[in-house]
Short mmCIF file of C-alpha atoms and ligand atoms in Angstrom, two decimals:
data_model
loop_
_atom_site.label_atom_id
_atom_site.label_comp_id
_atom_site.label_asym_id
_atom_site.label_seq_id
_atom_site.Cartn_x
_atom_site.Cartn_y
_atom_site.Cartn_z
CA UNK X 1 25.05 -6.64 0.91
CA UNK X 2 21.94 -4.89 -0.40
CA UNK X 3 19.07 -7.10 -1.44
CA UNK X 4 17.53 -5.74 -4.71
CA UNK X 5 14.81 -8.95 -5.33
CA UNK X 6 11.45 -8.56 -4.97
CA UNK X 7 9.05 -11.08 -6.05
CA UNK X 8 5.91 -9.16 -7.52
CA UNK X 9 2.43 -10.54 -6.34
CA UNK X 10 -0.38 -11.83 -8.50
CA UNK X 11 1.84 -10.75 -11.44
CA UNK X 12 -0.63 -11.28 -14.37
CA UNK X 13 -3.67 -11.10 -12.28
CA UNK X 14 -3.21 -7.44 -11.61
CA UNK X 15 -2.13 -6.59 -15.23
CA UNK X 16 -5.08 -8.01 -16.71
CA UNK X 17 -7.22 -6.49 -14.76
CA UNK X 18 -5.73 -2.85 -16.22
CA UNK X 19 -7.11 -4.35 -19.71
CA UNK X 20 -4.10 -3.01 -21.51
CA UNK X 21 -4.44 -0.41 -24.53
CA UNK X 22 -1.65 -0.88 -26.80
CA UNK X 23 -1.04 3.22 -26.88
CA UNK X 24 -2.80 3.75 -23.93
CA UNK X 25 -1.21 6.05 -20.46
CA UNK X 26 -0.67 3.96 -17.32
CA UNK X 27 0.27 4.67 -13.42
CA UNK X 28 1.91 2.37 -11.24
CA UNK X 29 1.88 3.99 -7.94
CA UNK X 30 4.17 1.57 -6.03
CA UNK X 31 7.12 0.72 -8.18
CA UNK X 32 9.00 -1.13 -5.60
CA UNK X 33 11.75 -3.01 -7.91
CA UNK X 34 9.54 -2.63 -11.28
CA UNK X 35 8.42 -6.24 -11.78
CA UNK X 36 4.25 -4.80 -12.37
CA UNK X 37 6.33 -1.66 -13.98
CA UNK X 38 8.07 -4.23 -16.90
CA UNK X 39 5.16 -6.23 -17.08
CA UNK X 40 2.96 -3.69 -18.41
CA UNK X 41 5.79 -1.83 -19.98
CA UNK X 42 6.00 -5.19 -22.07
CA UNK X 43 2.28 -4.72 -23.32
CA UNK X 44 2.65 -1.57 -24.53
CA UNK X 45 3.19 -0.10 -27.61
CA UNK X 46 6.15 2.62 -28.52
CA UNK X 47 3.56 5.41 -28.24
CA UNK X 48 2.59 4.29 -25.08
CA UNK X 49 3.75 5.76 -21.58
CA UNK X 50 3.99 4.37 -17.98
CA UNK X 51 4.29 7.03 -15.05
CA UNK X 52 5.70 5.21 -11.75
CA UNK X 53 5.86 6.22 -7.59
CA UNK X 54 7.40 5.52 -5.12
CA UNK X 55 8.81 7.13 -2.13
CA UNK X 56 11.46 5.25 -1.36
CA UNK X 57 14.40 7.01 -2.85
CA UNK X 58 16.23 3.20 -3.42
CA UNK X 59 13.30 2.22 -5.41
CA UNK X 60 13.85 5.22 -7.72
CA UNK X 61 17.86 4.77 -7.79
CA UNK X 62 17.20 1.18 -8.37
CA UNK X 63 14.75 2.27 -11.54
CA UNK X 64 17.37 4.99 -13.08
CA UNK X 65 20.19 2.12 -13.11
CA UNK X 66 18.29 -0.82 -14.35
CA UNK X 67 15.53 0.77 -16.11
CA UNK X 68 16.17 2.28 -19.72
CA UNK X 69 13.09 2.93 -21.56
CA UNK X 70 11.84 6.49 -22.69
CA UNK X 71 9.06 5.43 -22.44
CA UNK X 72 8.97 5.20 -18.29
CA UNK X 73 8.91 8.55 -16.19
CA UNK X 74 9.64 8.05 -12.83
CA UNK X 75 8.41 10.06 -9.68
CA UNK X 76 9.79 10.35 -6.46
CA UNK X 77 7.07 10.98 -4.09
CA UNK X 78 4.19 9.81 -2.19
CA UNK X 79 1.48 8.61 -4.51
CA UNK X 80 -1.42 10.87 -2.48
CA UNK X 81 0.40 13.96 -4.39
CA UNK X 82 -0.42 11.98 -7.90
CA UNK X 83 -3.52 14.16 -8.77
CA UNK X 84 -1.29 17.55 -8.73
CA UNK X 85 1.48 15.56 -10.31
CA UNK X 86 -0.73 13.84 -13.21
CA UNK X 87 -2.17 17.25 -13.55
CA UNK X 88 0.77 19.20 -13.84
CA UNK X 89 1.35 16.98 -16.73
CA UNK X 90 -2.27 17.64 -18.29
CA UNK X 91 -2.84 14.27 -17.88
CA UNK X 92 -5.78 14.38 -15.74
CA UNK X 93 -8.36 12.12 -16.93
CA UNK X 94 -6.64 10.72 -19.27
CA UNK X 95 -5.14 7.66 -17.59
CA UNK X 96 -6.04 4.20 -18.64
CA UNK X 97 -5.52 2.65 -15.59
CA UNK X 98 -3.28 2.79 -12.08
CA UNK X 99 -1.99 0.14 -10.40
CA UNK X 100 -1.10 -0.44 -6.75
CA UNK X 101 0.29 -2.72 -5.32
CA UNK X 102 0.33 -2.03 -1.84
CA UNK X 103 2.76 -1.97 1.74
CA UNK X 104 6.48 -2.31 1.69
CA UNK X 105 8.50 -4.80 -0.86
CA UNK X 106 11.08 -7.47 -0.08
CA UNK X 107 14.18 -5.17 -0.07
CA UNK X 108 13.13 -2.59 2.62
CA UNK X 109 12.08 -5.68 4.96
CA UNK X 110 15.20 -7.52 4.02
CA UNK X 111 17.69 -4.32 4.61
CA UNK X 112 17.82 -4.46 7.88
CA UNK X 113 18.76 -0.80 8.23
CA UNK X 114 15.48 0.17 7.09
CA UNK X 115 14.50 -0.73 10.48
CA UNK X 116 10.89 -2.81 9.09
CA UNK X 117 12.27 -6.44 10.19
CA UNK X 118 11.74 -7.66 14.20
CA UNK X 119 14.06 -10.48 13.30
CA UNK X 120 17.40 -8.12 12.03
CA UNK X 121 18.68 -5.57 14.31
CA UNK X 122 18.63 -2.32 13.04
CA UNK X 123 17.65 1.32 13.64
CA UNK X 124 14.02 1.79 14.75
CA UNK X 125 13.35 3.45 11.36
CA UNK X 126 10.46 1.95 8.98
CA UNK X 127 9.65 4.89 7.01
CA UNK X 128 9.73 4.33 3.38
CA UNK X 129 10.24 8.21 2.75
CA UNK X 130 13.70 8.72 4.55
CA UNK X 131 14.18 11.66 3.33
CA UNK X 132 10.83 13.37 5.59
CA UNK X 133 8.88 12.99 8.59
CA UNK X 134 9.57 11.03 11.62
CA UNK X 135 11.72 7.64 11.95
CA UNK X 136 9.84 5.39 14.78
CA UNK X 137 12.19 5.66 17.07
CA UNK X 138 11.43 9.67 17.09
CA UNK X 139 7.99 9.00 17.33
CA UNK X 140 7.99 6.18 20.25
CA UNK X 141 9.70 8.61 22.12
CA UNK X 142 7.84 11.48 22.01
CA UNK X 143 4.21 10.54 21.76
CA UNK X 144 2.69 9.54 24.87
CA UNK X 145 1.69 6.14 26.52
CA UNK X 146 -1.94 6.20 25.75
CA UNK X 147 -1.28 7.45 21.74
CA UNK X 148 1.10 4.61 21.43
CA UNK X 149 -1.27 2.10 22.93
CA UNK X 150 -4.11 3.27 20.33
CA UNK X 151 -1.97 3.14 17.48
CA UNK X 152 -1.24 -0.19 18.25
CA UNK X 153 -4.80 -1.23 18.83
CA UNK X 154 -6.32 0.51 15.69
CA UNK X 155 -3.90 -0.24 12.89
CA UNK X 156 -2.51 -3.86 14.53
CA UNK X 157 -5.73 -5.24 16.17
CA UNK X 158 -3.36 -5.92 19.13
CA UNK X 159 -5.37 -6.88 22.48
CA UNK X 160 -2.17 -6.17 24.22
CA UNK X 161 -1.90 -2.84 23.17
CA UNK X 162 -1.52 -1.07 26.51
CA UNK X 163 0.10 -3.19 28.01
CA UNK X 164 3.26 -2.69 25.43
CA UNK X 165 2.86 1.07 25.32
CA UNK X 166 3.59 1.03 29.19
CA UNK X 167 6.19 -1.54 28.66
CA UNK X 168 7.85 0.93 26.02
CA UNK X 169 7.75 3.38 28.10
CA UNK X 170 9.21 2.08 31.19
CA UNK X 171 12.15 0.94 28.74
CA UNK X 172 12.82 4.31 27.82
CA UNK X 173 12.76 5.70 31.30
CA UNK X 174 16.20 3.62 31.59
CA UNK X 175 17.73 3.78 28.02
CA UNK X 176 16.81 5.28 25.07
CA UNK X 177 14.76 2.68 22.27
CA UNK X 178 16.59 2.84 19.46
CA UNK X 179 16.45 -0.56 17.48
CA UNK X 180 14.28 -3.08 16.25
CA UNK X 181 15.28 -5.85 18.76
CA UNK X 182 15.21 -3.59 21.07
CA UNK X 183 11.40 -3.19 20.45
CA UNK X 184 10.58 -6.99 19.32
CA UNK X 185 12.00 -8.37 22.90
CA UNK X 186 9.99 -5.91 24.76
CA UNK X 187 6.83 -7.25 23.19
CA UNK X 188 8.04 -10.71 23.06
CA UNK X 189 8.13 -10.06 27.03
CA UNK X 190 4.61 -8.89 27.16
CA UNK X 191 3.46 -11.31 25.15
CA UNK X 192 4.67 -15.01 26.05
CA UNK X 193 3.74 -18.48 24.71
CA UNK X 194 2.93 -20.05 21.55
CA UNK X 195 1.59 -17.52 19.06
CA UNK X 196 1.25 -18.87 14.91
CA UNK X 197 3.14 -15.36 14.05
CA UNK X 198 6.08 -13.71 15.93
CA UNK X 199 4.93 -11.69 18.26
CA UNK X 200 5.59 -8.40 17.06
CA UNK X 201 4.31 -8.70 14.08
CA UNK X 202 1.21 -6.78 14.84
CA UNK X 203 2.65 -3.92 16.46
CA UNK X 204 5.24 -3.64 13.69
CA UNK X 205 2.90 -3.55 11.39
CA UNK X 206 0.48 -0.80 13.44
CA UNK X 207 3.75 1.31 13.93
CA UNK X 208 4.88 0.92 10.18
CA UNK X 209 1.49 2.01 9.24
CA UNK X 210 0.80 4.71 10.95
CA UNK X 211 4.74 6.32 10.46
CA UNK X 212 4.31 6.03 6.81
CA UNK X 213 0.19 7.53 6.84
CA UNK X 214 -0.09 4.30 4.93
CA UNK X 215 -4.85 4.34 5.39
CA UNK X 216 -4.53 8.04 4.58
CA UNK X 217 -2.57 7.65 1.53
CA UNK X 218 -4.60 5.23 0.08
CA UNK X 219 -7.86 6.59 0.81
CA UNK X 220 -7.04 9.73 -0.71
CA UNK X 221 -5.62 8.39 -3.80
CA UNK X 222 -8.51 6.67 -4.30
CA UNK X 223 -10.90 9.89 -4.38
CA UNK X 224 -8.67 11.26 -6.60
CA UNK X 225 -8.75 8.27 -9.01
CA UNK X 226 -11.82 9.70 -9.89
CA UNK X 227 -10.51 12.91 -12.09
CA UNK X 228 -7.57 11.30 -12.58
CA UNK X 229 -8.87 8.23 -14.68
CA UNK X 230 -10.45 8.47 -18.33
CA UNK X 231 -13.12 6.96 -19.40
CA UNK X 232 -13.05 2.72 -18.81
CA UNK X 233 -9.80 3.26 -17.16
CA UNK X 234 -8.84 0.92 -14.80
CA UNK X 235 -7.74 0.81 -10.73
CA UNK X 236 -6.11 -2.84 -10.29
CA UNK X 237 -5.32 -2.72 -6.33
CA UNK X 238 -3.48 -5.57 -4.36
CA UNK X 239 -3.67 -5.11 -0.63
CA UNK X 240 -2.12 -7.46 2.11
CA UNK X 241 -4.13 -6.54 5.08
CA UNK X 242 -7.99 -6.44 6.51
CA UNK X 243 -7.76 -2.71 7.29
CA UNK X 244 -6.58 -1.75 3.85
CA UNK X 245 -8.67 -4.12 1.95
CA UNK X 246 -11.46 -2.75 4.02
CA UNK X 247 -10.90 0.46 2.75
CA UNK X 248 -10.61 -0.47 -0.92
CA UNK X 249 -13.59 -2.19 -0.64
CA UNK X 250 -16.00 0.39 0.65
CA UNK X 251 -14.61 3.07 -2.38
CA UNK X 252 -15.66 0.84 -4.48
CA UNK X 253 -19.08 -0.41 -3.65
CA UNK X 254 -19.77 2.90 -2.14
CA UNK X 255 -18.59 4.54 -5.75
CA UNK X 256 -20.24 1.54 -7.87
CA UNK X 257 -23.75 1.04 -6.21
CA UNK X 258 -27.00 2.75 -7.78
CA UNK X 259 -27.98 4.89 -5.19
CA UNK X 260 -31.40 4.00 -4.16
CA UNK X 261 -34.04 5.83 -6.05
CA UNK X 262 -37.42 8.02 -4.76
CA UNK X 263 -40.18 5.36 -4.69
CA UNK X 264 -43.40 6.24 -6.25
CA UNK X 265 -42.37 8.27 -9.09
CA UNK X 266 -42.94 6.89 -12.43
CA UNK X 267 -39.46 5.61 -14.03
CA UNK X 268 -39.44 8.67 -17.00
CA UNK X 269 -39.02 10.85 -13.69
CA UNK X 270 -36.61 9.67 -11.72
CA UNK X 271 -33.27 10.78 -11.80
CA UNK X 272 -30.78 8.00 -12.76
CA UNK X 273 -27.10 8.92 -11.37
CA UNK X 274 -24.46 7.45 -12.67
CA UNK X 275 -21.66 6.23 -10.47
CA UNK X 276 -17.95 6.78 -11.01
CA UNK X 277 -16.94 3.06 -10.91
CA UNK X 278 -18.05 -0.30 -12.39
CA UNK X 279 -16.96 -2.70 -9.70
CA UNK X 280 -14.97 -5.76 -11.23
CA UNK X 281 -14.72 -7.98 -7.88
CA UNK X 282 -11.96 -9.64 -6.52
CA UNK X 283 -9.84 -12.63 -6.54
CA UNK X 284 -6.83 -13.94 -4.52
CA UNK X 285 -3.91 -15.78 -5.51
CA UNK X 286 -3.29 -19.27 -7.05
CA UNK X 287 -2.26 -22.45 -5.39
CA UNK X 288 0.61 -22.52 -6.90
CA UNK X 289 1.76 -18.76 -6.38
CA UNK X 290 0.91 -19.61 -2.38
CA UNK X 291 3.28 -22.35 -2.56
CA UNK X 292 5.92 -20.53 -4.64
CA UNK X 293 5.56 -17.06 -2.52
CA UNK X 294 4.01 -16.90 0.99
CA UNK X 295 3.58 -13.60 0.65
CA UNK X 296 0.77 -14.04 -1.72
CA UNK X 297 -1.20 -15.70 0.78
CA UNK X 298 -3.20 -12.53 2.17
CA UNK X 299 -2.84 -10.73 -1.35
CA UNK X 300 -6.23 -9.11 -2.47
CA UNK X 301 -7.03 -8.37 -5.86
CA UNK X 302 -9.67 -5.86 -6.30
CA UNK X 303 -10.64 -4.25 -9.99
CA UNK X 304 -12.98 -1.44 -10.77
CA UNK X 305 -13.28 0.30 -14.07
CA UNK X 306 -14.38 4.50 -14.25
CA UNK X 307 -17.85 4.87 -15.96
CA UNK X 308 -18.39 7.68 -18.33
CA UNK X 309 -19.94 10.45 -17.17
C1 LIG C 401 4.92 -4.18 -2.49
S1 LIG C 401 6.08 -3.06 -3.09
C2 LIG C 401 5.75 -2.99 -4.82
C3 LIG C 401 6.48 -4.01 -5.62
C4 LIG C 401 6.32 -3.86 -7.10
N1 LIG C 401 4.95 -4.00 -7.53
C5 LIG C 401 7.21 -4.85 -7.85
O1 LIG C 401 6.68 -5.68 -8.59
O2 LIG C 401 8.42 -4.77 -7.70
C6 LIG C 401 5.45 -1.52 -2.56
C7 LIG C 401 6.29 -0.31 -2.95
O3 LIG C 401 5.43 0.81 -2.89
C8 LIG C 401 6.06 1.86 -2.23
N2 LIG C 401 4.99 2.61 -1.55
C9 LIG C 401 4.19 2.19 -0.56
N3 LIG C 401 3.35 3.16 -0.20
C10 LIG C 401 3.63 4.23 -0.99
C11 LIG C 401 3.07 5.53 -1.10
N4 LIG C 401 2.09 5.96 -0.30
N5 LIG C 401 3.57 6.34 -2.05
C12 LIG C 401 4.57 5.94 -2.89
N6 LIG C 401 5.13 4.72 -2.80
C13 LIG C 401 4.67 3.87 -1.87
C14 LIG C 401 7.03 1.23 -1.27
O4 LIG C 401 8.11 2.12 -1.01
C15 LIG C 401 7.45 -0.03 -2.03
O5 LIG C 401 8.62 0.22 -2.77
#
């Protein structure tokens, strides 16, 4: 049976940080099942309109059976192609504020042949696109030792990293790897004794990553959040790793801090540029959604909010 639930993350955290206008023009880029989608959809008025991603084609099925509202229009794609999209639309700079809600939800980890779970068996898949690019299994077995090993290392912080490329690779001198036990016992081999997470979880999540262009997707939505936005518009972004939070972070203090100015020059001459963003911190989830959802335990709000120019 297909899982459909999905239990959105810091729920009305994230919405009020888009600091709703009744009639206003919203984006969520990562619709996932719609629970961020309805929640603002429920704030808005009848003028309003809500533009949603996602590349997952079951996310977008999922929205044209359960979803009715005219005022929704949904987009199957990645959300780095939102700036030609919103464009197209002549709706560049004119969004109010874009909401993302980052990695993969609940369904494609629960399906298990979506291939993102080292506890189901499945087919070595984990892209949330299926319908482009290359399914892991393609890509373990034709990149070579050493590119496995840094993908591992750079987007999974795994020590072991080399050690499980050359372990992959010895596997698929015998048999071809093809599924996602397959790939969890091979690193549960390299890596033995008590560990607080399942072993693989790191190099799942390195291999997910990097498959789906996950750091590259962000950072260039962000940069285009700039044209994109309107005036006081709003980027509410929930991220679930270091790496990505890392990356969030440094767009928005490097887009929110007053550069430093010539010293020496008296203040009617100096040059005062405005930055693009107004950073509006962060904050993490409750208590109480920890112990409801464990997923929320490594959520990270961030807010920032587009200066006029
Ligand atoms: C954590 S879930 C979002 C859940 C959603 N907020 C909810 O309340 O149901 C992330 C979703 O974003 C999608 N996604 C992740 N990266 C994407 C990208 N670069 N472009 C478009 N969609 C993406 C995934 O396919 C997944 O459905």
């Amino acid at each position: 049976m297909i899982s459909n639930h999905h239990q959105s993350v810091m729920f009305n955290e994230s919405i009020d940080a888009l600091n709703i206008i009744k009639d206003g023009i919203y984006i969520d880029a990562t619709f996932g099942r719609g629970g961020h989608s309805q929640g603002i959809l429920d704030r808005l008025s009848d003028k309003a309109k809500l533009i949603a991603f996602d590349q997952d084609l079951s996310a977008i099925e999922y929205a044209q059976d359960k979803f009715n509202d005219p005022r929704l229009t949904l987009i199957h794609s990645p959300f780095a192609q939102m700036h030609g999209i919103i464009k197209e639309m002549g709706l560049s700079g004119k969004i109010n504020g874009i909401l993302m809600d980052l990695g993969v939800s609940s369904p494609q980890l629960d399906n298990s042949d979506r291939g993102f779970s080292f506890n189901n068996e499945g087919p070595l898949d984990m892209r949330m696109n299926q319908t482009s690019g290359l399914s892991a299994a393609q890509w373990l077995a034709s990149a070579s030792e050493e590119e496995i090993a840094n993908v591992i290392y750079e987007f999974g912080d795994e020590k072991k990293s080399r050690h499980i490329a050359s372990r992959i690779k010895r596997f698929q001198l015998e048999q071809p790897l093809e599924t996602t036990l397959q790939l969890a016992n091979i690193i549960s081999e390299v890596i033995r004794g008590y560990t607080k997470k399942h072993p693989a979880t790191r190099t799942f999540q390195a291999i997910r990553i990097f498959i789906n262009q996950e750091l590259k997707q962000l950072s260039d939505t962000l940069e285009h959040s700039k044209k994109i936005l309107a005036a006081d518009g709003r980027l509410s972004i929930i991220s679930f790793h270091s790496i990505e939070d890392r990356i969030v972070k440094r767009f928005i203090q490097k887009h929110s801090r007053q550069k430093s100015l010539p010293k020496g020059l008296p203040i009617f001459d100096q040059a005062i540029e405005k930055m693009p963003f107004k950073d509006l911190g962060k904050q993490f989830a409750s208590k109480e959604e920890i112990e409801f959802n464990k997923r929320s335990r490594s959520a990270i709000l961030r807010v920032a909010s587009k200066n006029q120019l």
